[in-house]
Coordinates of C-alpha atoms in Angstrom, one line a residue:
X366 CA 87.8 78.1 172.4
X367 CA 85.2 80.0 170.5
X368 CA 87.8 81.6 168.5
X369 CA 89.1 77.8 167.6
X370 CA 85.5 76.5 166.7
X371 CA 85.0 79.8 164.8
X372 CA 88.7 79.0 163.1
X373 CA 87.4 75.4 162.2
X374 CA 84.3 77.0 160.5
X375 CA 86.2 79.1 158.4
X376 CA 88.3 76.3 158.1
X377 CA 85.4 73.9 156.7
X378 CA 84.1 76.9 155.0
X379 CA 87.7 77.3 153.0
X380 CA 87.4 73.2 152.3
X381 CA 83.9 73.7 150.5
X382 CA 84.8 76.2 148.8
X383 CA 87.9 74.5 147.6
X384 CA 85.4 71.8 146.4
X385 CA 83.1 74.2 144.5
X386 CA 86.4 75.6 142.7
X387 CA 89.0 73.2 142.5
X388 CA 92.5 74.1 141.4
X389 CA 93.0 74.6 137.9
X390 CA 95.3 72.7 136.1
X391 CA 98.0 74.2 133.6
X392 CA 95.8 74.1 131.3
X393 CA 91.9 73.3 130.2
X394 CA 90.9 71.4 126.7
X395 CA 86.8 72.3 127.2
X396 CA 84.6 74.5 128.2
X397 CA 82.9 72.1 130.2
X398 CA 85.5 71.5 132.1
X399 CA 86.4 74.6 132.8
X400 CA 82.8 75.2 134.2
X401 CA 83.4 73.3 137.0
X402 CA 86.4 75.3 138.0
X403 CA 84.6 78.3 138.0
X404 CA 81.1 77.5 138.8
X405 CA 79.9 80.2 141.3
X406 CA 81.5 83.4 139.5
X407 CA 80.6 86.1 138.0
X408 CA 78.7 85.3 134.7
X409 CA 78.3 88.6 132.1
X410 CA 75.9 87.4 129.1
X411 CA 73.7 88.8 126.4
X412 CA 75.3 92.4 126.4
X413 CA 76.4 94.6 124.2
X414 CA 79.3 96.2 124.6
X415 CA 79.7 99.4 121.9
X416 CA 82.3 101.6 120.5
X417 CA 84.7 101.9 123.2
X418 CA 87.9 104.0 123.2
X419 CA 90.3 101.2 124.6
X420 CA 89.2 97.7 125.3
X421 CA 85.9 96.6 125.0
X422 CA 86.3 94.1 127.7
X423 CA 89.6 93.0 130.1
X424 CA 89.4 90.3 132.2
X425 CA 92.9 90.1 134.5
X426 CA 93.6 88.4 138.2
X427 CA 92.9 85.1 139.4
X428 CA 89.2 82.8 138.4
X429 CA 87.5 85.9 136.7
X430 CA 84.4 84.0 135.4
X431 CA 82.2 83.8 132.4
X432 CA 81.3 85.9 128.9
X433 CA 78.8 84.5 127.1
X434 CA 76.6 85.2 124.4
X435 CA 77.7 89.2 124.3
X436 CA 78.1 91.7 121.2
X437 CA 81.7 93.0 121.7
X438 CA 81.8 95.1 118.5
X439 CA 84.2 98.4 116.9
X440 CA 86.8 99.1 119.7
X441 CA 89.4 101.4 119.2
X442 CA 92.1 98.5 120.7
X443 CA 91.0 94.1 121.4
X444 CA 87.2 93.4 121.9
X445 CA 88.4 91.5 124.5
X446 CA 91.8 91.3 126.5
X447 CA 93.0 88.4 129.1
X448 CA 95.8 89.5 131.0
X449 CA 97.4 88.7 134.5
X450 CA 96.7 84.7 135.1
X451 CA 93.0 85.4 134.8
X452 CA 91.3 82.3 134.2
X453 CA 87.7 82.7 132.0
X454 CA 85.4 81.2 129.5
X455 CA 84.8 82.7 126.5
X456 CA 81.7 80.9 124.7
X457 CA 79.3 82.3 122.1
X458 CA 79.9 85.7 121.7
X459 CA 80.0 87.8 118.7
X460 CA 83.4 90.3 118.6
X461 CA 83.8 92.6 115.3
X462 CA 85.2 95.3 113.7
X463 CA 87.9 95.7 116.4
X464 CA 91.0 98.1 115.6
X465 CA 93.9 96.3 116.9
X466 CA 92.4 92.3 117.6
X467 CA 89.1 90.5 118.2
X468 CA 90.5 88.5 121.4
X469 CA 94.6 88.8 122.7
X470 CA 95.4 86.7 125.6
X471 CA 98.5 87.8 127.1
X472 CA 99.7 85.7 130.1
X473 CA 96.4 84.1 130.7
X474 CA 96.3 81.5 133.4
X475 CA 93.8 77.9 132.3
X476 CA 91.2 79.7 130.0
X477 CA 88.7 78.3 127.3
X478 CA 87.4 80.5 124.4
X479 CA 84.6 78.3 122.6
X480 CA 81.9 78.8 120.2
X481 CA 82.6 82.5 119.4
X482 CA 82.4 84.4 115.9
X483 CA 85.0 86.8 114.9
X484 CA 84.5 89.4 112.0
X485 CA 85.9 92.4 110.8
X486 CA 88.9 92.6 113.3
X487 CA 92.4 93.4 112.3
X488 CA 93.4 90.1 113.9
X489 CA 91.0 87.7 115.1
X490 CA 92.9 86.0 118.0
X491 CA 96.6 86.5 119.5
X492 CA 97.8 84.2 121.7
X493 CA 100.9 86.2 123.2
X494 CA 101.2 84.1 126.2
X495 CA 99.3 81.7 128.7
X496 CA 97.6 79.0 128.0
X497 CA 94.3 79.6 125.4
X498 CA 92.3 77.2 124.2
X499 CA 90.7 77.7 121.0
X500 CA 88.3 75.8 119.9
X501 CA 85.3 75.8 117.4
X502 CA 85.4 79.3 117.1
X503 CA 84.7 80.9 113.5
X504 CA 87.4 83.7 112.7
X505 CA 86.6 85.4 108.7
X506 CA 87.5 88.5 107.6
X507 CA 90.8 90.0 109.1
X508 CA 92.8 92.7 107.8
X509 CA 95.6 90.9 109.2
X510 CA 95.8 87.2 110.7
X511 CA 93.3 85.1 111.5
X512 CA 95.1 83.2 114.6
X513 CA 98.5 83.8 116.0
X514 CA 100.3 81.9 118.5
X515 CA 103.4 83.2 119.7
X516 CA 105.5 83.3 123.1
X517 CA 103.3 79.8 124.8
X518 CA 104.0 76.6 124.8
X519 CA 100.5 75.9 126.2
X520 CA 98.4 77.2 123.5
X521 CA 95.7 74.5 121.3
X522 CA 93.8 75.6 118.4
X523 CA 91.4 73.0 117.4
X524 CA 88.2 72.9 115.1
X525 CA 88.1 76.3 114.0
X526 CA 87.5 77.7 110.8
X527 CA 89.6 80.5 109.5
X528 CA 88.5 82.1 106.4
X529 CA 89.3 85.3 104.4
X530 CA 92.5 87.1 106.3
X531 CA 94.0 89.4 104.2
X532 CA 97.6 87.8 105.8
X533 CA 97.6 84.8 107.3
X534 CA 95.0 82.5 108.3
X535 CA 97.3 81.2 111.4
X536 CA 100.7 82.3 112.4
X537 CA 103.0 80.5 115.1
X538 CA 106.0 82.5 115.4
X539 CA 108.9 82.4 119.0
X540 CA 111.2 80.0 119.8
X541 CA 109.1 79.1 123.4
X542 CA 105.8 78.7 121.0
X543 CA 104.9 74.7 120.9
X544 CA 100.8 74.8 120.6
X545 CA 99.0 72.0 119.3
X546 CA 97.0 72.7 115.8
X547 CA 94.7 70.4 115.0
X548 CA 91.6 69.4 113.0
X549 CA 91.2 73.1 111.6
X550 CA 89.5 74.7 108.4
X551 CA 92.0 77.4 106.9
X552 CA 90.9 79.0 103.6
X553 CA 90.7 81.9 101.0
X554 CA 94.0 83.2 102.0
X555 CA 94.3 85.1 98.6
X556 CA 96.0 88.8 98.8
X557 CA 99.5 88.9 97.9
X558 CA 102.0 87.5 100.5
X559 CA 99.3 85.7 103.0
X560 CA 98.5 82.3 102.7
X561 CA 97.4 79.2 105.2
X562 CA 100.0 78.9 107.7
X563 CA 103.1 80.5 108.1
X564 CA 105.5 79.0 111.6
X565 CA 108.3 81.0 111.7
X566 CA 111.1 82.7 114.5
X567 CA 112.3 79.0 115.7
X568 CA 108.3 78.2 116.4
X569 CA 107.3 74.9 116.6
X570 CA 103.8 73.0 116.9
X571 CA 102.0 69.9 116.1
X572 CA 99.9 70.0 113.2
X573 CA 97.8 67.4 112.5
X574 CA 94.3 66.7 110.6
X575 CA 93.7 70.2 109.3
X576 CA 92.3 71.2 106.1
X577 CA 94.4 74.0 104.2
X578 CA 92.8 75.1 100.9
X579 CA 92.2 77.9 98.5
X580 CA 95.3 80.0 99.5
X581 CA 97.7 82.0 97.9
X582 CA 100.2 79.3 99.6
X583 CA 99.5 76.6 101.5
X584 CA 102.1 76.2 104.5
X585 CA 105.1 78.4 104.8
X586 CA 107.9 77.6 107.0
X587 CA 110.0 80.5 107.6
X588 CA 113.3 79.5 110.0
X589 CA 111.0 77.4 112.1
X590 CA 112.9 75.9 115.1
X591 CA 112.2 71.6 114.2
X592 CA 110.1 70.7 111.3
X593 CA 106.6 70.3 112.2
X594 CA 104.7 67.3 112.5
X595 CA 101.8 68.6 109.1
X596 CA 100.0 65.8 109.2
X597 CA 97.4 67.9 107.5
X598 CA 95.3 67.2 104.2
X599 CA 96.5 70.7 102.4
X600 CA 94.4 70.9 99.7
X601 CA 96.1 74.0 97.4
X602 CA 93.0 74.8 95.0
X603 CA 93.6 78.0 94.1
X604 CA 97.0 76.3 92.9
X605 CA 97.5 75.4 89.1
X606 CA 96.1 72.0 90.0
X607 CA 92.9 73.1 90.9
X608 CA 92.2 74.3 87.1
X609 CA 92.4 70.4 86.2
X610 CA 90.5 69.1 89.3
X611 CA 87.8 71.5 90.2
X612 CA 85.6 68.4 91.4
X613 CA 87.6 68.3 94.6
X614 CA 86.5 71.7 95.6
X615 CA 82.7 70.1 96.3
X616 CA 84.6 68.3 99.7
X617 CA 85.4 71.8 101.2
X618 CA 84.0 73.3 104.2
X619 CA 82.2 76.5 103.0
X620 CA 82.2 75.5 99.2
X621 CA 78.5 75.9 98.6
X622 CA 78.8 79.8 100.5

């Protein structure tokens, strides 16, 4: 009988802590709301994490908690990595001058990456499977991509702004990538062959509300698998128009930097 009550304990034990953490759902739009599913875990903020020979930071299995407000900076592979369903918010850090990319998420479970500033990395966020949410997160300076989505159908990219890739400032590329792209700055896509989007390998997506400007070329679709719903306002102005309307350029995110 002891055993039994002890059983039920563990039992109402197990049930609170199933209310503290609740499921997660396929997928999470906020980092608010994935605080709730993790509240209670581990929480790694304002650190700096320096010059490592791999990864800076890799975050695999299950609800793996928080990083927030750390300095991830000049790793010889990603700043950070997301593997192996983990489940984690990613708000306010800083991640640069990694070798390979700032963030890649590769079969992430429900995961939120908010707020963050990406500089200096060859590619500033690769989505190669799971379900990312980007979102408000600033992404400038790439030697390759800014954003790539490729291999999820899960993946939303919304609010960011993506300046100054030397390729692309997003790529969506595999027949099984279907994100949702929407409300996003892309810009200053200038060295030869990049540009502002390029969906291409039978990808698809939903494109609507972003602003695509001051590229070598706007929107690219290479082979994608259905046309795209670009809703956007693409605003071309490194184009030949932009010589005879160079008042439009005062509407621009970043035109006074």
């Amino acid at each position: 009988e002891e055993g039994g009550a002890g059983g039920g304990a563990g039992g109402e034990g197990g049930a609170r802590g199933a209310r503290k953490n609740p499921a997660l759902p396929p997928q999470v739009s906020s980092a608010d709301t994935l605080r709730h599913h993790l509240q209670g875990l581990a929480r790694f903020e304002c650190n700096v994490i320096h010059k490592s020979k791999g990864n800076g930071v890799v975050v695999e299995g299950g609800k793996a908690g928080f990083l927030v407000n750390n300095t991830i900076d000049d790793h010889a592979q990603y700043g950070v990595q997301i593997k192996a369903a983990a489940s984690c918010l990613l708000e306010n850090n800083t991640i640069s001058a990694c070798m390979d990319c700032g963030v890649l998420a590769s079969g992430c479970a429900a995961s939120v990456m908010e707020g963050n500033t990406l500089t200096g990395n060859k590619h500033g966020i690769v989505v190669a499977g799971g379900a990312l949410t980007v979102i408000r997160n600033t992404v400038e300076g790439c030697t390759g991509n800014g954003i790539v989505m490729g291999g999820t159908p899960l993946g939303k990219v919304i609010s960011n702004h993506i300046r100054s890739p030397a390729m692309y400032c997003l790529l969506v590329e595999g027949a099984t990538c279907d994100p949702v792209i929407k409300g996003n700055f892309m810009r200053d896509a200038v060295a030869g062959g990049g540009g502002g989007i390029l969906v291409r390998g039978g990808g698809r997506g939903s494109f609507h509300g972003n602003e695509v400007f001051f590229n070598e070329v706007g929107v690219t679709l290479d082979g994608a698998g259905t046309l795209p719903c670009l809703r956007c306002v693409i605003r071309l102005l490194l184009s030949a128009f932009s010589l005879f309307a160079p008042e439009l350029t005062h509407h621009a995110p970043f035109a006074s930097q």
